[in-house]
mmCIF file of C-alpha atoms in Angstrom:
data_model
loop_
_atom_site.group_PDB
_atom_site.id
_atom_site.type_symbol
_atom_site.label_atom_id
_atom_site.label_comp_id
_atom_site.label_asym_id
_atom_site.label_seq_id
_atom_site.Cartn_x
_atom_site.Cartn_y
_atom_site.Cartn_z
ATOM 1 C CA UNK A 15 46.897 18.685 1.457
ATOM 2 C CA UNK A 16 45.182 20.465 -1.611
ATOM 3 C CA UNK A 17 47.563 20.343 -5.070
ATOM 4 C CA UNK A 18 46.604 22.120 -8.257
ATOM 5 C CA UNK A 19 48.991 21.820 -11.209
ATOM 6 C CA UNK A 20 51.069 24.505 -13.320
ATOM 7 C CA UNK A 21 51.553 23.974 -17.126
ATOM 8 C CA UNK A 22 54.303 25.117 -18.641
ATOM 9 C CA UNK A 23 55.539 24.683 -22.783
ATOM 10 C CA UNK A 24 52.644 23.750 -25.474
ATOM 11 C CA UNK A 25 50.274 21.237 -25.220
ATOM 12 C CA UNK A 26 50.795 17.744 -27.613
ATOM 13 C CA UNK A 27 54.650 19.356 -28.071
ATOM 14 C CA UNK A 28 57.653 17.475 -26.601
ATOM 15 C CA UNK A 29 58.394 20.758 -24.311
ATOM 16 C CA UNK A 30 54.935 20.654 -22.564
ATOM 17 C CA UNK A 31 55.157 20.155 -18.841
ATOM 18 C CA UNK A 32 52.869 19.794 -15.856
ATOM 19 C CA UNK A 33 53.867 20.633 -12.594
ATOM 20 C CA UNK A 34 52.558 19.632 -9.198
ATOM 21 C CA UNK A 35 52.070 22.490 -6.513
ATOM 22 C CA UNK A 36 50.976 22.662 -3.068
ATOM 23 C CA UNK A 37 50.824 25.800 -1.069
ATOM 24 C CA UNK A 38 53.748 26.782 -0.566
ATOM 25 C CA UNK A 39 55.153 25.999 -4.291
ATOM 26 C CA UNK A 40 56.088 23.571 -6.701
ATOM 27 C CA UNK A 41 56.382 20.019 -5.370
ATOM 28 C CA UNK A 42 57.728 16.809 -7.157
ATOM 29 C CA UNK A 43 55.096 14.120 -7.660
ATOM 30 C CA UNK A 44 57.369 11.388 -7.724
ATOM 31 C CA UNK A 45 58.959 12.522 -4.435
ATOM 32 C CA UNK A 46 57.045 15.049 -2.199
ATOM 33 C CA UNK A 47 53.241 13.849 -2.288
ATOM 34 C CA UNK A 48 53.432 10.879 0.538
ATOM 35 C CA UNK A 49 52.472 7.650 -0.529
ATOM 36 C CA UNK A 50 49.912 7.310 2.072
ATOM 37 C CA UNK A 51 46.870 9.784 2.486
ATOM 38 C CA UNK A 52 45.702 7.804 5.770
ATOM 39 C CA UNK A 53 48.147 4.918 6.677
ATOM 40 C CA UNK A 54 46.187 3.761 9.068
ATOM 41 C CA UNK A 55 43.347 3.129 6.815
ATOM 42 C CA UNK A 56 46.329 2.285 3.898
ATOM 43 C CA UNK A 57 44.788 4.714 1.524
ATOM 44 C CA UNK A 58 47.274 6.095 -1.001
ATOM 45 C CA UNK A 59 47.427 9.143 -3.098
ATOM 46 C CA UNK A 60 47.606 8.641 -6.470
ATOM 47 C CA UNK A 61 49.119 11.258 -9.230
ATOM 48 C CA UNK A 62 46.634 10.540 -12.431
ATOM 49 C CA UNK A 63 49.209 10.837 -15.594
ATOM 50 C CA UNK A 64 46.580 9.952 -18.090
ATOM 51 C CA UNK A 65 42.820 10.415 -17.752
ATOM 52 C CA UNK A 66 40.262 7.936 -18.791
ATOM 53 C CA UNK A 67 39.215 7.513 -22.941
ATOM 54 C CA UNK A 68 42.292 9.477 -23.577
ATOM 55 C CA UNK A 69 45.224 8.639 -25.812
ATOM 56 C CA UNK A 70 48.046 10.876 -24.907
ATOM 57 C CA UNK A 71 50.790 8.945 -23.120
ATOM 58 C CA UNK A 72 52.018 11.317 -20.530
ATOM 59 C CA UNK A 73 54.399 10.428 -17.372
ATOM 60 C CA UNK A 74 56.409 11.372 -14.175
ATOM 61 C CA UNK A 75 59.291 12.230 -15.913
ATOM 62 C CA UNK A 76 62.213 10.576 -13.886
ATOM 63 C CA UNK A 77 65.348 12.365 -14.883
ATOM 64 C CA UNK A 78 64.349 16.103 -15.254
ATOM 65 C CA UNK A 79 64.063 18.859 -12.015
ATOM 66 C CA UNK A 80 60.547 18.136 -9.730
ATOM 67 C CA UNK A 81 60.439 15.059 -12.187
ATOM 68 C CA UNK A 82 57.042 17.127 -13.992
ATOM 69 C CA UNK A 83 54.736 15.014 -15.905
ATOM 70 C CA UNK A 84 55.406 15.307 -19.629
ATOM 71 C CA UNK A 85 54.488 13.277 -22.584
ATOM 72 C CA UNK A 86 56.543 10.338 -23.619
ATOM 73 C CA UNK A 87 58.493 10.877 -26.815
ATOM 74 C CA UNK A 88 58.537 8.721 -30.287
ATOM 75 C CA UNK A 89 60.908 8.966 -32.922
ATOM 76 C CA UNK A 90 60.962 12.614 -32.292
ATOM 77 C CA UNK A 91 57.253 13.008 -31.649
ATOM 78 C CA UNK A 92 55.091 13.189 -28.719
ATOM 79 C CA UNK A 93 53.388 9.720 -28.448
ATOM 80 C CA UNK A 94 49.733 8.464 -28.723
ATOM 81 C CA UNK A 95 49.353 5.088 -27.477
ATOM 82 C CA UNK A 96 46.637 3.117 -30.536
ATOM 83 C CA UNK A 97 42.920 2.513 -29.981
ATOM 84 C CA UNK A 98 43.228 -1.371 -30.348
ATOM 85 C CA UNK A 99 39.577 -2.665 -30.501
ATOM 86 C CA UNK A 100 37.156 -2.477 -28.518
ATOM 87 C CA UNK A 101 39.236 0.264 -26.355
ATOM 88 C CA UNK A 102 39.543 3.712 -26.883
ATOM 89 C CA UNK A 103 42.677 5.366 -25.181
ATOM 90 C CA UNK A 104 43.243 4.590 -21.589
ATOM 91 C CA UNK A 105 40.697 2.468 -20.695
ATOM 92 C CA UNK A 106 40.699 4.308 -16.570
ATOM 93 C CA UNK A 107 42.597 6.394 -14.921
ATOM 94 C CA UNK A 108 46.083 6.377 -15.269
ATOM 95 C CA UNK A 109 49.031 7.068 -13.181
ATOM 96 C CA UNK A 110 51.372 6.398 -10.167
ATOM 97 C CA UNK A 111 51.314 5.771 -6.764
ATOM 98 C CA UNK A 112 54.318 8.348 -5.548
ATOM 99 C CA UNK A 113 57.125 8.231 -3.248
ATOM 100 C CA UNK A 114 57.377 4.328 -5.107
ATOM 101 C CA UNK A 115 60.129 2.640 -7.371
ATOM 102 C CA UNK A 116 60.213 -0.629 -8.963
ATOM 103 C CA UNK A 117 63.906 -1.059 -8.867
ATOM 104 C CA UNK A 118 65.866 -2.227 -11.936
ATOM 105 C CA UNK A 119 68.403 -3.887 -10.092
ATOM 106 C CA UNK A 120 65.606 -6.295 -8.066
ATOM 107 C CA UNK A 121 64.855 -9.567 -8.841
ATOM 108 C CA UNK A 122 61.199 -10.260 -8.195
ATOM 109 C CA UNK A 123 60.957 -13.522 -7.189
ATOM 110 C CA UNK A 124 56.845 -13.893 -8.276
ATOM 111 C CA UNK A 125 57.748 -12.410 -11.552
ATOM 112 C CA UNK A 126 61.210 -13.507 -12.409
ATOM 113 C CA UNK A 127 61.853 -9.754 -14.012
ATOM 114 C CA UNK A 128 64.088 -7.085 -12.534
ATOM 115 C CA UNK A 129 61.936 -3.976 -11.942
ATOM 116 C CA UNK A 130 61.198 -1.142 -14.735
ATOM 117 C CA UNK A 131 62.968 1.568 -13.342
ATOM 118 C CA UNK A 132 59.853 3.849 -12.909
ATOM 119 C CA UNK A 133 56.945 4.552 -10.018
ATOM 120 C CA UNK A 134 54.551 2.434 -9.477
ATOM 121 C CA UNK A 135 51.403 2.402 -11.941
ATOM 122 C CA UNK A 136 48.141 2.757 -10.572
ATOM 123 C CA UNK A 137 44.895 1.693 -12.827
ATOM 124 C CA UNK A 138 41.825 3.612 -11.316
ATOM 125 C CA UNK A 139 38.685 2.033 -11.731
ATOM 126 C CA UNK A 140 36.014 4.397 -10.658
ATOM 127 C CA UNK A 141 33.032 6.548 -12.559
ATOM 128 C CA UNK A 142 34.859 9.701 -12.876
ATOM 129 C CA UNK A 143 37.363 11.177 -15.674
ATOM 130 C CA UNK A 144 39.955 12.226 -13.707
ATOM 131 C CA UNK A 145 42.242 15.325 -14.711
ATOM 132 C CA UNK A 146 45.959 14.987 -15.882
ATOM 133 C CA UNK A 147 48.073 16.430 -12.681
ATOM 134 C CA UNK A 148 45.090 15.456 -10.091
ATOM 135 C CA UNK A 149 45.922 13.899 -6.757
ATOM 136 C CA UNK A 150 42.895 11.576 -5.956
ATOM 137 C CA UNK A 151 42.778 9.134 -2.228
ATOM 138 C CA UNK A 152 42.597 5.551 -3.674
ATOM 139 C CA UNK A 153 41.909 2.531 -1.846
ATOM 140 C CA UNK A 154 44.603 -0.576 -3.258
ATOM 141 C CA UNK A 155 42.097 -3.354 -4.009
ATOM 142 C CA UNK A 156 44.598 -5.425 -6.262
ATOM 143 C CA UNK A 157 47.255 -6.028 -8.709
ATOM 144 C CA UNK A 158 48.034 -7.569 -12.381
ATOM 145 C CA UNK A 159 52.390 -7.919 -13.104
ATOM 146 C CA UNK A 160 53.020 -7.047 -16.459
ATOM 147 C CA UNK A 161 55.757 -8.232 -17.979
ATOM 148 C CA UNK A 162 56.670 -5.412 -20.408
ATOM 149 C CA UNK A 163 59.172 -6.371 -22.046
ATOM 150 C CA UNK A 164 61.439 -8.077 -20.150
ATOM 151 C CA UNK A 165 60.551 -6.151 -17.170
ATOM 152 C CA UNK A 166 58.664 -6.601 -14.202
ATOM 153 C CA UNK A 167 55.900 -3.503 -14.032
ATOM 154 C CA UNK A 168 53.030 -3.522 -11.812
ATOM 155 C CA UNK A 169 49.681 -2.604 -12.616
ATOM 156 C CA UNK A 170 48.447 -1.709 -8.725
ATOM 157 C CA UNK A 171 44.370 -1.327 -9.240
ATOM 158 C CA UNK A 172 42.418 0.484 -7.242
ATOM 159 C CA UNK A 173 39.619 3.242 -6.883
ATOM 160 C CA UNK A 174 39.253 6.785 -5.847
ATOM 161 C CA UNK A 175 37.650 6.780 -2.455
ATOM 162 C CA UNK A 176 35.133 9.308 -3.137
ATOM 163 C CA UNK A 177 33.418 7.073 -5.992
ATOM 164 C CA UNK A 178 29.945 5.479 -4.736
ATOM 165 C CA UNK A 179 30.887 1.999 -5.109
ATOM 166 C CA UNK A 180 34.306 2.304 -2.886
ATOM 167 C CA UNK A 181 33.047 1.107 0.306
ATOM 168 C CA UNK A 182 31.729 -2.095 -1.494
ATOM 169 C CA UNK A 183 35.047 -2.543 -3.309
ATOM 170 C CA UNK A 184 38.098 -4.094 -1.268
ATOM 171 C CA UNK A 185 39.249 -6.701 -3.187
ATOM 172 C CA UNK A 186 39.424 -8.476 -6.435
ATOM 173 C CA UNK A 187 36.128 -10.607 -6.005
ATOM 174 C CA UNK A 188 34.340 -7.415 -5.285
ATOM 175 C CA UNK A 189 35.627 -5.892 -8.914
ATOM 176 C CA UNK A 190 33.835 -8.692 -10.602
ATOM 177 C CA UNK A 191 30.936 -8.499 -8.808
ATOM 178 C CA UNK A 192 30.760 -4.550 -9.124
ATOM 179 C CA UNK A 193 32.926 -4.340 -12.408
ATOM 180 C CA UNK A 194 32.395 -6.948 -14.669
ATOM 181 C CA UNK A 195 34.676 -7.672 -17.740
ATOM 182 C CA UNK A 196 37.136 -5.068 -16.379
ATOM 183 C CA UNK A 197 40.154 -7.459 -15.320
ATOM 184 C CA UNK A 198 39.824 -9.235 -18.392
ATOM 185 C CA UNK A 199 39.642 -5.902 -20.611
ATOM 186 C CA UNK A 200 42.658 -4.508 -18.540
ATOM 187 C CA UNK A 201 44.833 -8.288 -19.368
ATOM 188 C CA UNK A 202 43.850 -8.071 -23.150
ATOM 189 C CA UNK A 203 44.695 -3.668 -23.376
ATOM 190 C CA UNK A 204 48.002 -4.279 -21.794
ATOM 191 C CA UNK A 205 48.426 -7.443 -23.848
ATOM 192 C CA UNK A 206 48.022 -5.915 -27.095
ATOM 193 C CA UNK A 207 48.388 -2.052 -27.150
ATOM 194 C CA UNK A 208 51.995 -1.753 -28.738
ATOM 195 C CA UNK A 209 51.348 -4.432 -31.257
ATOM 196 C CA UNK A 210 50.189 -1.376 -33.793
ATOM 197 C CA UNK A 211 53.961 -0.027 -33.059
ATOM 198 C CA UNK A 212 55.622 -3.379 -34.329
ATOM 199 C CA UNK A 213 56.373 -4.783 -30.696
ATOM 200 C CA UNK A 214 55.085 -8.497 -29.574
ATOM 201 C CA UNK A 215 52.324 -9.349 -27.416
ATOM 202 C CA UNK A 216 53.029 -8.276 -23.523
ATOM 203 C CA UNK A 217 52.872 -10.871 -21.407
ATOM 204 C CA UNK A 218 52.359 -11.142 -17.944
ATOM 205 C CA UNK A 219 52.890 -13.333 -14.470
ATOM 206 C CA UNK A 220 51.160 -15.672 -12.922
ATOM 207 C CA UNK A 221 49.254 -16.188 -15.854
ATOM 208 C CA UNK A 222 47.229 -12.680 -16.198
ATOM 209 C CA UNK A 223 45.663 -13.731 -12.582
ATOM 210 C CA UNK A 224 45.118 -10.290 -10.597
ATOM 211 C CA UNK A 225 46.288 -10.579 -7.144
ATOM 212 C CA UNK A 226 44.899 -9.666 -4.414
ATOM 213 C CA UNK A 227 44.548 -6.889 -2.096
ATOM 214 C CA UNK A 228 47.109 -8.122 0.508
ATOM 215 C CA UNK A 229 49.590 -9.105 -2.115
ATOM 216 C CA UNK A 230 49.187 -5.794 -3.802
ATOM 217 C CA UNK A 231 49.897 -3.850 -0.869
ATOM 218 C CA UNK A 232 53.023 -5.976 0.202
ATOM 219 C CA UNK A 233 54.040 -5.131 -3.034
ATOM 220 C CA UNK A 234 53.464 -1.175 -2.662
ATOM 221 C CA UNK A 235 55.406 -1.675 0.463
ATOM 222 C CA UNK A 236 58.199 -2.814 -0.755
ATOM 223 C CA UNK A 237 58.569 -0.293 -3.976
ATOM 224 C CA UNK A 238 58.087 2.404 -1.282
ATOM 225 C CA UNK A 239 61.246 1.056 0.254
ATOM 226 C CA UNK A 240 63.303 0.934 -2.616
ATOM 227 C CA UNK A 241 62.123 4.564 -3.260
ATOM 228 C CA UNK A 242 63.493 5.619 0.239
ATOM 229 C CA UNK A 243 66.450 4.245 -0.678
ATOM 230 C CA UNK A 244 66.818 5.920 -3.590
ATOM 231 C CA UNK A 245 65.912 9.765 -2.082
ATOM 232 C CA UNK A 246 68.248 9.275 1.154
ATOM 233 C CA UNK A 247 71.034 8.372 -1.566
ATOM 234 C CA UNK A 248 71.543 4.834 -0.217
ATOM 235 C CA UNK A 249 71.335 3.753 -3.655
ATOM 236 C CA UNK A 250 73.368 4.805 -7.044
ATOM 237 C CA UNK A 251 70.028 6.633 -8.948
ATOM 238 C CA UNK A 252 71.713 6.532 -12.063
ATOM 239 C CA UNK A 253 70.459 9.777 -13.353
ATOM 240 C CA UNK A 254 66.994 9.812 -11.633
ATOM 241 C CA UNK A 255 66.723 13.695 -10.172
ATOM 242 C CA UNK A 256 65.481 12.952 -6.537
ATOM 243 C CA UNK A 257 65.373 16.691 -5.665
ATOM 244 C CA UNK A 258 62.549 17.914 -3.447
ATOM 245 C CA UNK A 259 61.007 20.430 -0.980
ATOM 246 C CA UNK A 260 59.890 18.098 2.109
ATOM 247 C CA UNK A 261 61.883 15.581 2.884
ATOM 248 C CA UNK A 262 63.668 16.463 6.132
ATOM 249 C CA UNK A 263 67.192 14.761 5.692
ATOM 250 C CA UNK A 264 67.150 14.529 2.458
ATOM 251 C CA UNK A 265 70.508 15.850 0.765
ATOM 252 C CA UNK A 266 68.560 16.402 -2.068
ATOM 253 C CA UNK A 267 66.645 19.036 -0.996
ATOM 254 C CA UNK A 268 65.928 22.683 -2.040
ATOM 255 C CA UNK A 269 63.746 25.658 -1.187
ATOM 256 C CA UNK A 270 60.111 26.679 -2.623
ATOM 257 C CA UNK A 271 61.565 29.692 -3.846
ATOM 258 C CA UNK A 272 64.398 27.425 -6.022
ATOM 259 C CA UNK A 273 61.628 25.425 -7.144
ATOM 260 C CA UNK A 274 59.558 28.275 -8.270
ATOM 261 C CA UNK A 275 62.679 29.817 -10.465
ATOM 262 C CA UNK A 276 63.234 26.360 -11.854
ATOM 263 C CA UNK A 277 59.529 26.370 -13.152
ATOM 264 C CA UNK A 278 59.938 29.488 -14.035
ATOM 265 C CA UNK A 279 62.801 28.802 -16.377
ATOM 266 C CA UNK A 280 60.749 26.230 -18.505
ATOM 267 C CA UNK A 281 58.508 27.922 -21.438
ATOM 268 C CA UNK A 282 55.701 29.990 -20.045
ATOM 269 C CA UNK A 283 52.033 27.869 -21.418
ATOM 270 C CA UNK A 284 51.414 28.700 -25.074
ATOM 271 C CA UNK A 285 48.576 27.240 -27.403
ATOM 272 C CA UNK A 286 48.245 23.596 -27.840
ATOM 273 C CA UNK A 287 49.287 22.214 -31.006
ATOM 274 C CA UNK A 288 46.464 20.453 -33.395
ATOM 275 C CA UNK A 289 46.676 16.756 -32.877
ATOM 276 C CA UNK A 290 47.080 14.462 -35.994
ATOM 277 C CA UNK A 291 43.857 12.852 -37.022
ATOM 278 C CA UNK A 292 45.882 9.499 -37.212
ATOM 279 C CA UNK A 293 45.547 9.267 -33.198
ATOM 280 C CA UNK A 294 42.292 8.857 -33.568
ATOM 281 C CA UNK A 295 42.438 5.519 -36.331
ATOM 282 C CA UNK A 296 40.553 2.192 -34.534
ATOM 283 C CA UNK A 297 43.743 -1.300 -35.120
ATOM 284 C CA UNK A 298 42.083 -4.081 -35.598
ATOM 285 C CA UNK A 299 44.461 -6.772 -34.054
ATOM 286 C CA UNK A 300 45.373 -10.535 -34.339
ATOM 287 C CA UNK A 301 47.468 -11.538 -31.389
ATOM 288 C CA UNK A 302 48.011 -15.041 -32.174
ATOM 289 C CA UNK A 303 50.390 -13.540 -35.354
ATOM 290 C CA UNK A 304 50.529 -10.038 -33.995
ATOM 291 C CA UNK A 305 49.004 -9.000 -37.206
ATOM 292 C CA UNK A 306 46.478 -5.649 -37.682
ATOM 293 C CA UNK A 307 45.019 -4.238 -39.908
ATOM 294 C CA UNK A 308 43.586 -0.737 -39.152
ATOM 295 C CA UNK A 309 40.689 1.616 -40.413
#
């Protein structure tokens, strides 16, 4: 299935939107691209949110129509997430696995933390800079469990399977051998990048360890359950919008054409807003105290 993406509102403005499409219309990410490209094989589509080295922090929104992706707000402002040294921006590929949820009201029992309410987040490891809105085949080679705060939110990594490395890379030993310095770079970003907004130092389960393969992929089964769940209105969804175009059964469904005329209600593209120069300022930061300093 070939998607492209529709962008609606002005860029690095809280109203800017991108929306999925296939061909027939306007799809939602969260709900309408399957989880699995090839089951068999267990590869997984993937819905890239945030490309590599950059800073805007842009998401499946959860609550609006088609759930487009759409940058997360702060204090009124569309949000940058800090270049905490060494990193700059995302340090891969960013995004979700769809047709997931990491249910709020479940207790993981390896984690101790209820889930975060959102899809599951994918961490793509290959050579390419994706593109905000792509839909890339990944191949699940492992997971970290952040525990952001207070809540249980997976970090499932894996790799695009068209990258020249992927057929060397199943599992987590193969990342270090064929990625060195990544797993640890991913623990310390995750630990540290809010600590320039105030917050404490993330912390995360079984003691920053990435798990492997076979663990991650129980885990992306059972997220893919709770999401089923929530589109065949089994469970409460407490504001999540689980309408669609493709899920046979589903009473949340709608038409191409209704999705089309709710895209078409949303501002038509318009010139992207300059971005402040302050996204761009390196933190220096101290996470035995939390402090920073910044340049």
């Amino acid at each position: 299935m070939a998607y492209s993406v529709i962008e609606r509102g002005t860029p690095n403005s809280i109203d800017y939107r991108v929306y999925i499409k296939d061909q027939n219309g306007p799809v939602s990410p969260l709900h309408d691209i399957p989880l699995f490209a090839d089951a068999g094989k267990k590869i997984c589509n993937m819905v890239v949110e945030v490309p590599r080295w950059t800073n805007a922090k842009m998401e499946i929104t959860m609550k609006e129509t088609l759930n487009p992706i759409k940058q997360d707000v702060k204090k009124g402002k569309p949000r940058f997430v800090a270049n905490c040294f060494p990193h700059h921006g995302y340090i891969w590929n960013y995004g979700a696995l769809p047709q997931t949820w990491e249910n709020p009201e479940h207790l993981d029992d390896g984690t101790g933390c209820k889930g975060d309410n959102d899809p599951i987040d994918a961490l793509e490891i290959g050579y390419k800079i994706a593109k905000r809105g792509e839909i890339l085949q990944v191949k699940v080679l492992g997971t970290l469990a952040l525990i952001d705060e207070g809540e249980t939110d997976w970090k499932i990594i894996v790799i695009d399977t068209n990258d020249p490395l992927a057929e060397q890379v199943n599992d987590i030993a193969d990342i270090e051998k064929h990625f060195p310095g990544i797993l640890k770079a991913s623990v310390e970003w995750f630990k540290i990048y809010k600590i320039p907004d105030g917050k404490p130092e993330n912390q995360f389960a079984f003691n920053g360890e990435a798990k492997p393969a076979a663990f991650a992929q129980n885990v992306v089964e059972e997220v893919h359950k709770f999401w089923k769940q929530l589109v065949n209105k089994e469970i409460d969804a407490k504001g999540i919008s689980c309408v669609n175009t493709t899920i046979e059964g589903s009473p949340f469904k709608i038409t191409s054409s209704d999705a089309m005329e709710i895209v078409n209600k949303t501002p038509p593209l318009s010139t992207p807003l300059p971005i402040d120069p302050l996204v761009q300022k390196m933190y220096f930061v101290r996470t035995n105290d939390c402090k920073h300093s910044k340049l």
